[in-house]
Coordinates of C-alpha atoms in Angstrom, one line a residue:
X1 CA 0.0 0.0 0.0
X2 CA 1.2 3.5 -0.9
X3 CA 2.4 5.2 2.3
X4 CA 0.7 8.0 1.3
X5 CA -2.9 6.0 1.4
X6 CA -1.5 4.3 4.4
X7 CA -1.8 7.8 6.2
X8 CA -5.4 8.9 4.6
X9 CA -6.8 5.8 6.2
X10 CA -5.4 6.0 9.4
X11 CA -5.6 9.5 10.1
X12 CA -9.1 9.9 11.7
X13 CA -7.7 7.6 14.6
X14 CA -4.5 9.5 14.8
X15 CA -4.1 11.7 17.8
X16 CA -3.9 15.6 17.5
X17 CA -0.3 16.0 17.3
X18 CA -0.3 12.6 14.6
X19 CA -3.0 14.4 12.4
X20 CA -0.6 17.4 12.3
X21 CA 2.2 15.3 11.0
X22 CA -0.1 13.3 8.9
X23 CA -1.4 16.5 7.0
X24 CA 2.2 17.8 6.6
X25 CA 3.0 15.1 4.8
X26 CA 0.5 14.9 2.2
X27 CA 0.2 18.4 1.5
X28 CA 4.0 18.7 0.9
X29 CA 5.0 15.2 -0.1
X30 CA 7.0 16.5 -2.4
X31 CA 9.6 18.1 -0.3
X32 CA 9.2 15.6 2.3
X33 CA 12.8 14.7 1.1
X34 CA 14.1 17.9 1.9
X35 CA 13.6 17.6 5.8
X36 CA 15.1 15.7 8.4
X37 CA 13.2 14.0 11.2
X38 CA 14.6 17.3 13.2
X39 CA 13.4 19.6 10.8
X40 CA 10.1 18.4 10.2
X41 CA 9.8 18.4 14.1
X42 CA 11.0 22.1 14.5
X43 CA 8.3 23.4 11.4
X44 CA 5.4 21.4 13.4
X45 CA 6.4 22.5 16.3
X46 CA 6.9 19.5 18.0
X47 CA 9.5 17.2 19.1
X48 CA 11.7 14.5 17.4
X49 CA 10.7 11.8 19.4
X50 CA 6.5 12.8 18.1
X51 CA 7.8 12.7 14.6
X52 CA 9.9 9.0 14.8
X53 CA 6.9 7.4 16.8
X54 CA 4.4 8.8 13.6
X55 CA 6.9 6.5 11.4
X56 CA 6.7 3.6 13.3
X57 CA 3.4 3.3 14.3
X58 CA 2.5 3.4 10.8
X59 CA 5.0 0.5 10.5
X60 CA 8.1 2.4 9.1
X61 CA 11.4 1.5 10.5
X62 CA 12.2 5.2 11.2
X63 CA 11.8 8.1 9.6
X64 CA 14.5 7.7 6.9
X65 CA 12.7 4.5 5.7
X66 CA 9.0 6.6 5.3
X67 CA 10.9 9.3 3.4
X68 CA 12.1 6.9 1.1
X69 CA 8.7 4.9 0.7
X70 CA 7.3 8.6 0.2
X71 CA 9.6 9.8 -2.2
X72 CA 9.3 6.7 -4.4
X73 CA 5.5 6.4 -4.1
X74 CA 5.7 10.2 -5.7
X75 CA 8.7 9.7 -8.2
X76 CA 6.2 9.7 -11.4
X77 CA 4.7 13.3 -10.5
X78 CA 7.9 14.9 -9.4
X79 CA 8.8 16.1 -12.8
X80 CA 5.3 17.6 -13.3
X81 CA 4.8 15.3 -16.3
X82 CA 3.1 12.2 -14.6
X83 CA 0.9 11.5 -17.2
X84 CA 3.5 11.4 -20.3
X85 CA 6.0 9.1 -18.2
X86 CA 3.2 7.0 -17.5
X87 CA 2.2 6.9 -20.8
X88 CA 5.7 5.8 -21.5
X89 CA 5.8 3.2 -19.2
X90 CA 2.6 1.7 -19.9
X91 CA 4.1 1.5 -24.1
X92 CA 7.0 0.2 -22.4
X93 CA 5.5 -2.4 -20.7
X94 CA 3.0 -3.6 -24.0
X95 CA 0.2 -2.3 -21.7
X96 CA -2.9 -0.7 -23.6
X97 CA -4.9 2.6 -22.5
X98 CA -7.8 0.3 -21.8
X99 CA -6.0 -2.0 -19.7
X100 CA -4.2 0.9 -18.0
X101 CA -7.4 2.4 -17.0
X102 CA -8.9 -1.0 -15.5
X103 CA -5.7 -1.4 -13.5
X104 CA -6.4 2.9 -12.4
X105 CA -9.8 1.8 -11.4
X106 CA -8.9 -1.2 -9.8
X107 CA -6.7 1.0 -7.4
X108 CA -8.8 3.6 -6.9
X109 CA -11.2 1.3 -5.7
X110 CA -8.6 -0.4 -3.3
X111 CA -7.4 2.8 -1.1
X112 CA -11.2 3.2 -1.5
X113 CA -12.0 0.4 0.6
X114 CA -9.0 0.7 3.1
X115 CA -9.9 4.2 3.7
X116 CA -13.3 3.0 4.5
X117 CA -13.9 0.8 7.2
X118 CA -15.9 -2.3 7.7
X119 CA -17.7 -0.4 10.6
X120 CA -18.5 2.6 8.8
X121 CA -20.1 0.8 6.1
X122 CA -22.3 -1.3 8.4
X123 CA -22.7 1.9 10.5
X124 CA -24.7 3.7 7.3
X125 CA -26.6 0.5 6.4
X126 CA -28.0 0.2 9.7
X127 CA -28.5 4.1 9.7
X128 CA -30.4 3.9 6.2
X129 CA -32.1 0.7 7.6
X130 CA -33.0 2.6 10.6
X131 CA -34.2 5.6 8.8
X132 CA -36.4 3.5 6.2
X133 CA -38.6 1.6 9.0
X134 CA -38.8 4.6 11.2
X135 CA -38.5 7.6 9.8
X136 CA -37.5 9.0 5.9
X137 CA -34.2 8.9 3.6
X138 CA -33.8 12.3 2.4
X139 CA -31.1 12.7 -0.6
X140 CA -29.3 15.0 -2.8
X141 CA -26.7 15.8 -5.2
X142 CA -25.8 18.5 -7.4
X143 CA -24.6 17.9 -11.3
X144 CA -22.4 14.7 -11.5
X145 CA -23.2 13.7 -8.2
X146 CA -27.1 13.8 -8.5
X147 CA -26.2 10.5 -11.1
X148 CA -25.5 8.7 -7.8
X149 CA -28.0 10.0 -5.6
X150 CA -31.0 9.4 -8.1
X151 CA -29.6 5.9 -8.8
X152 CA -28.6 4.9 -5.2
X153 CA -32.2 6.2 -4.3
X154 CA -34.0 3.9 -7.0
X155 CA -31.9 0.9 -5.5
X156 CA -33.0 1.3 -1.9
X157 CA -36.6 2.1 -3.0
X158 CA -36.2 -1.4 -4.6
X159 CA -35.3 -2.9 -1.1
X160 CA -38.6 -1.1 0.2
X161 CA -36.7 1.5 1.6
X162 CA -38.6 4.8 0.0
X163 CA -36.3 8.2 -0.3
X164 CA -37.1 11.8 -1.0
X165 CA -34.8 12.6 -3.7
X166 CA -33.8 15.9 -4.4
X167 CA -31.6 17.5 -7.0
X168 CA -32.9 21.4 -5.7
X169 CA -30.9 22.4 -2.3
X170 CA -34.0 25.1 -2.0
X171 CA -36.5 22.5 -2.1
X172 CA -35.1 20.2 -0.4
X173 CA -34.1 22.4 2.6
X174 CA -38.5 22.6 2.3
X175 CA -38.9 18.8 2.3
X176 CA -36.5 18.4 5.6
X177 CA -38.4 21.4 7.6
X178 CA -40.3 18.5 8.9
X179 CA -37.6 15.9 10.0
X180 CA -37.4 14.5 13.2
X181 CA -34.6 12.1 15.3
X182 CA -35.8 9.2 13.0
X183 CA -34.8 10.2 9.9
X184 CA -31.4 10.4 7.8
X185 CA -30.1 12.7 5.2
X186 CA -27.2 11.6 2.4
X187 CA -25.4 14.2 0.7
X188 CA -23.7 13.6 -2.4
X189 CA -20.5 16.2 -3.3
X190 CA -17.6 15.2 -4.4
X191 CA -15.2 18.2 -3.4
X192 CA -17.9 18.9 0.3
X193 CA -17.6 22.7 -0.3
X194 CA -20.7 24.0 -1.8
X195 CA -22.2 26.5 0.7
X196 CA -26.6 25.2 0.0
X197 CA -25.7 22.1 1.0
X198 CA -24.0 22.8 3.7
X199 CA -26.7 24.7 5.2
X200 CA -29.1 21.9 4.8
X201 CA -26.9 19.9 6.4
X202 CA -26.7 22.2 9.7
X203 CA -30.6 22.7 9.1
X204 CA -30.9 18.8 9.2
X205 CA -29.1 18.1 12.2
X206 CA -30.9 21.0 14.2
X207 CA -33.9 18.6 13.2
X208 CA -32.4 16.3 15.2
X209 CA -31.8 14.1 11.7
X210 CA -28.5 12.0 10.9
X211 CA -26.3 13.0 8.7
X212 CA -24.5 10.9 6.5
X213 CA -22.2 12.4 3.4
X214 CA -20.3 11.2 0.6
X215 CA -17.0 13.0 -0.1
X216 CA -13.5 13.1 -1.4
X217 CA -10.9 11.6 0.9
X218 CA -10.0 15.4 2.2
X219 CA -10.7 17.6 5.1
X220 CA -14.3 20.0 3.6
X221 CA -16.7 21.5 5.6
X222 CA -19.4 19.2 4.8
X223 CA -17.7 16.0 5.7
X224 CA -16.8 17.8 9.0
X225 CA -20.8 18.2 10.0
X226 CA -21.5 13.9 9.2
X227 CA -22.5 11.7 12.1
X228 CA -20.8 9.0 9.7
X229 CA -19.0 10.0 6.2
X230 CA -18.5 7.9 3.3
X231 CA -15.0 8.7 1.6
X232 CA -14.0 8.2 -2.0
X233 CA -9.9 8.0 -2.7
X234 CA -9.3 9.0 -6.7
X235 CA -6.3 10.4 -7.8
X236 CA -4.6 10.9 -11.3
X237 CA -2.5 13.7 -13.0
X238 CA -4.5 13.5 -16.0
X239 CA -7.6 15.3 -15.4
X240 CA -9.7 13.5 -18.2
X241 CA -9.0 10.2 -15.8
X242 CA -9.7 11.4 -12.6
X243 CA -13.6 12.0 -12.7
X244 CA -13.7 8.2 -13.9
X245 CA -11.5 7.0 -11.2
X246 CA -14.1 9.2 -8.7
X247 CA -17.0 7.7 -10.2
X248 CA -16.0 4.1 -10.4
X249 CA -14.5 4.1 -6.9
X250 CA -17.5 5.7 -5.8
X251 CA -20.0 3.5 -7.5
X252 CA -18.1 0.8 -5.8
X253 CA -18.6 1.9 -2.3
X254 CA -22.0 2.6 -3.0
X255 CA -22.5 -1.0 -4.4
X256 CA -21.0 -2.5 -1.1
X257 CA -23.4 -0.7 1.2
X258 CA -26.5 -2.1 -0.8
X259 CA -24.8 -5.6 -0.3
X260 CA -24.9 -5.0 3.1
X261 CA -28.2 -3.9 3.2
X262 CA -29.2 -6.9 0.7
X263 CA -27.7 -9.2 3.0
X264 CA -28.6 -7.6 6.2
X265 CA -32.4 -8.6 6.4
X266 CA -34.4 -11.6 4.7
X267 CA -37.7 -9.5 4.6
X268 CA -35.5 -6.8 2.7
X269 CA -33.9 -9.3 0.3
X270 CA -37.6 -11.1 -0.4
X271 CA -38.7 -7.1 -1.1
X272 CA -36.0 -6.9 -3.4
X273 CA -36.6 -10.1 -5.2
X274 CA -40.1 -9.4 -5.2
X275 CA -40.3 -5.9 -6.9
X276 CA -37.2 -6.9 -9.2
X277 CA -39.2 -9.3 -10.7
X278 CA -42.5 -6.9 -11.3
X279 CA -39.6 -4.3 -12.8
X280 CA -39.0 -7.1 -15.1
X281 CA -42.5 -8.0 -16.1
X282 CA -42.9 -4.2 -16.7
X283 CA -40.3 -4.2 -19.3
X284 CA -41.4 -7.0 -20.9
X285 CA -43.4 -7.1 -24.5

């Protein structure tokens, strides 16, 4: 595992004085290799010692040896060209762009999963679970990201777990006026920023509502404000890659929590059999 993935998915359970290290070190990789355990120490301001136990307990030798995994995790984008010397090496190596961009997916998907816990999934099944027999699933998701939230809405409605589904932050911020302790919203943005949907995700847990969203792997306001947050690792220099490394990683998490949900409860999985199979005779001749 990259050591820079290594540190995303720990992070959360790092201490305060950890997290500080940790978020050194991915914002300034690159001149990670430019410091000394002593140096690092003095710009945190903190000691040596805090800086050599970060290393190990992320199961470095010291700090020389996470340097060195760092710097060679990085050695593609230090030039500034990534995607051309990948290119290169990917004619070098006989491998196509179609195969390249499985194997992108593929590890996407992976720090995908290891930043997301088996807890954390089971904790927003049993929250959407929850919210279905008790109260309602509210949803949204602006441009690209309303494509998962309409979809991950008609899935659960096939379960028998109905969601109000919005693509309008106004209206929707109308729909929640009347949630309660039961209920659960799921917000959908992949950079957590945008300012409506932060404020119906205050609004919402005013109401005494759960809030679950769906982010990039970085610190944003919105994922700050979750009772439980759904992360999504994709990164790639190219920027006509990245949105389909986000999307498929993204999908894939997505996938795993209606697995869980699926597999979670017989009388959902009979409700899912059940209306897949009147889906089917609708589309029928």
């Amino acid at each position: 595992m990259s050591p820079l993935v290594k540190i995303r998915a720990e992070r959360d359970q790092m201490s305060a004085v950890e997290r500080r290290v940790a978020d050194f070190i991915l914002e300034n990789a690159q001149l990670l290799r430019d410091y000394s355990s002593q140096q690092l120490a003095n710009a945190l301001g903190i000691s040596q010692s805090s800086v050599v136990k970060f290393t190990q307990k992320l199961g470095f030798k010291g700090y020389p040896d996470l340097k060195y995994s760092v710097g060679e995790a990085i050695a593609r984008a230090d030039n500034g060209d990534a995607a051309q010397v990948d290119a290169q090496a990917r004619a070098a190596e006989g491998e196509s762009d179609g195969r390249s961009l499985w194997r992108c997916k593929s590890e996407a998907e992976e720090e995908t999963r290891l930043i997301n816990p088996d807890d954390t999934l089971q904790a927003v099944a049993q929250a959407l679970a929850s919210a279905g027999s008790t109260g309602k699933v509210f949803m949204v998701g602006l441009g690209d990201d309303d494509i998962h939230a309409r979809s991950f809405a008609l899935r659960l409605s096939l379960l028998g777990i109905p969601s109000v589904h919005n693509a309008d932050p106004a209206r929707l911020a109308a729909s929640v006026s009347a949630a309660g302790a039961g209920d659960l919203l799921l917000v959908f943005s992949e950079q957590g920023h945008h300012p409506a949907l932060c404020k119906v995700g205050r609004f919402f847990k005013e109401q005494q509502g759960r809030l679950v969203t769906v982010t990039r792997h970085t610190s944003n306001p919105l994922r700050a404000l979750a009772d439980v947050a759904l992360l999504v690792s994709a990164h790639d220099d190219r920027p006509y890659i990245q949105p389909l490394l986000y999307q498929s990683a993204l999908q894939h998490l997505l996938d795993s929590v209606f697995v869980l949900l699926c597999e979670g409860d017989e009388q959902r999985h009979l409700q899912l059999l059940a209306n897949l199979e009147r889906v089917q005779q609708m589309l029928e001749p």
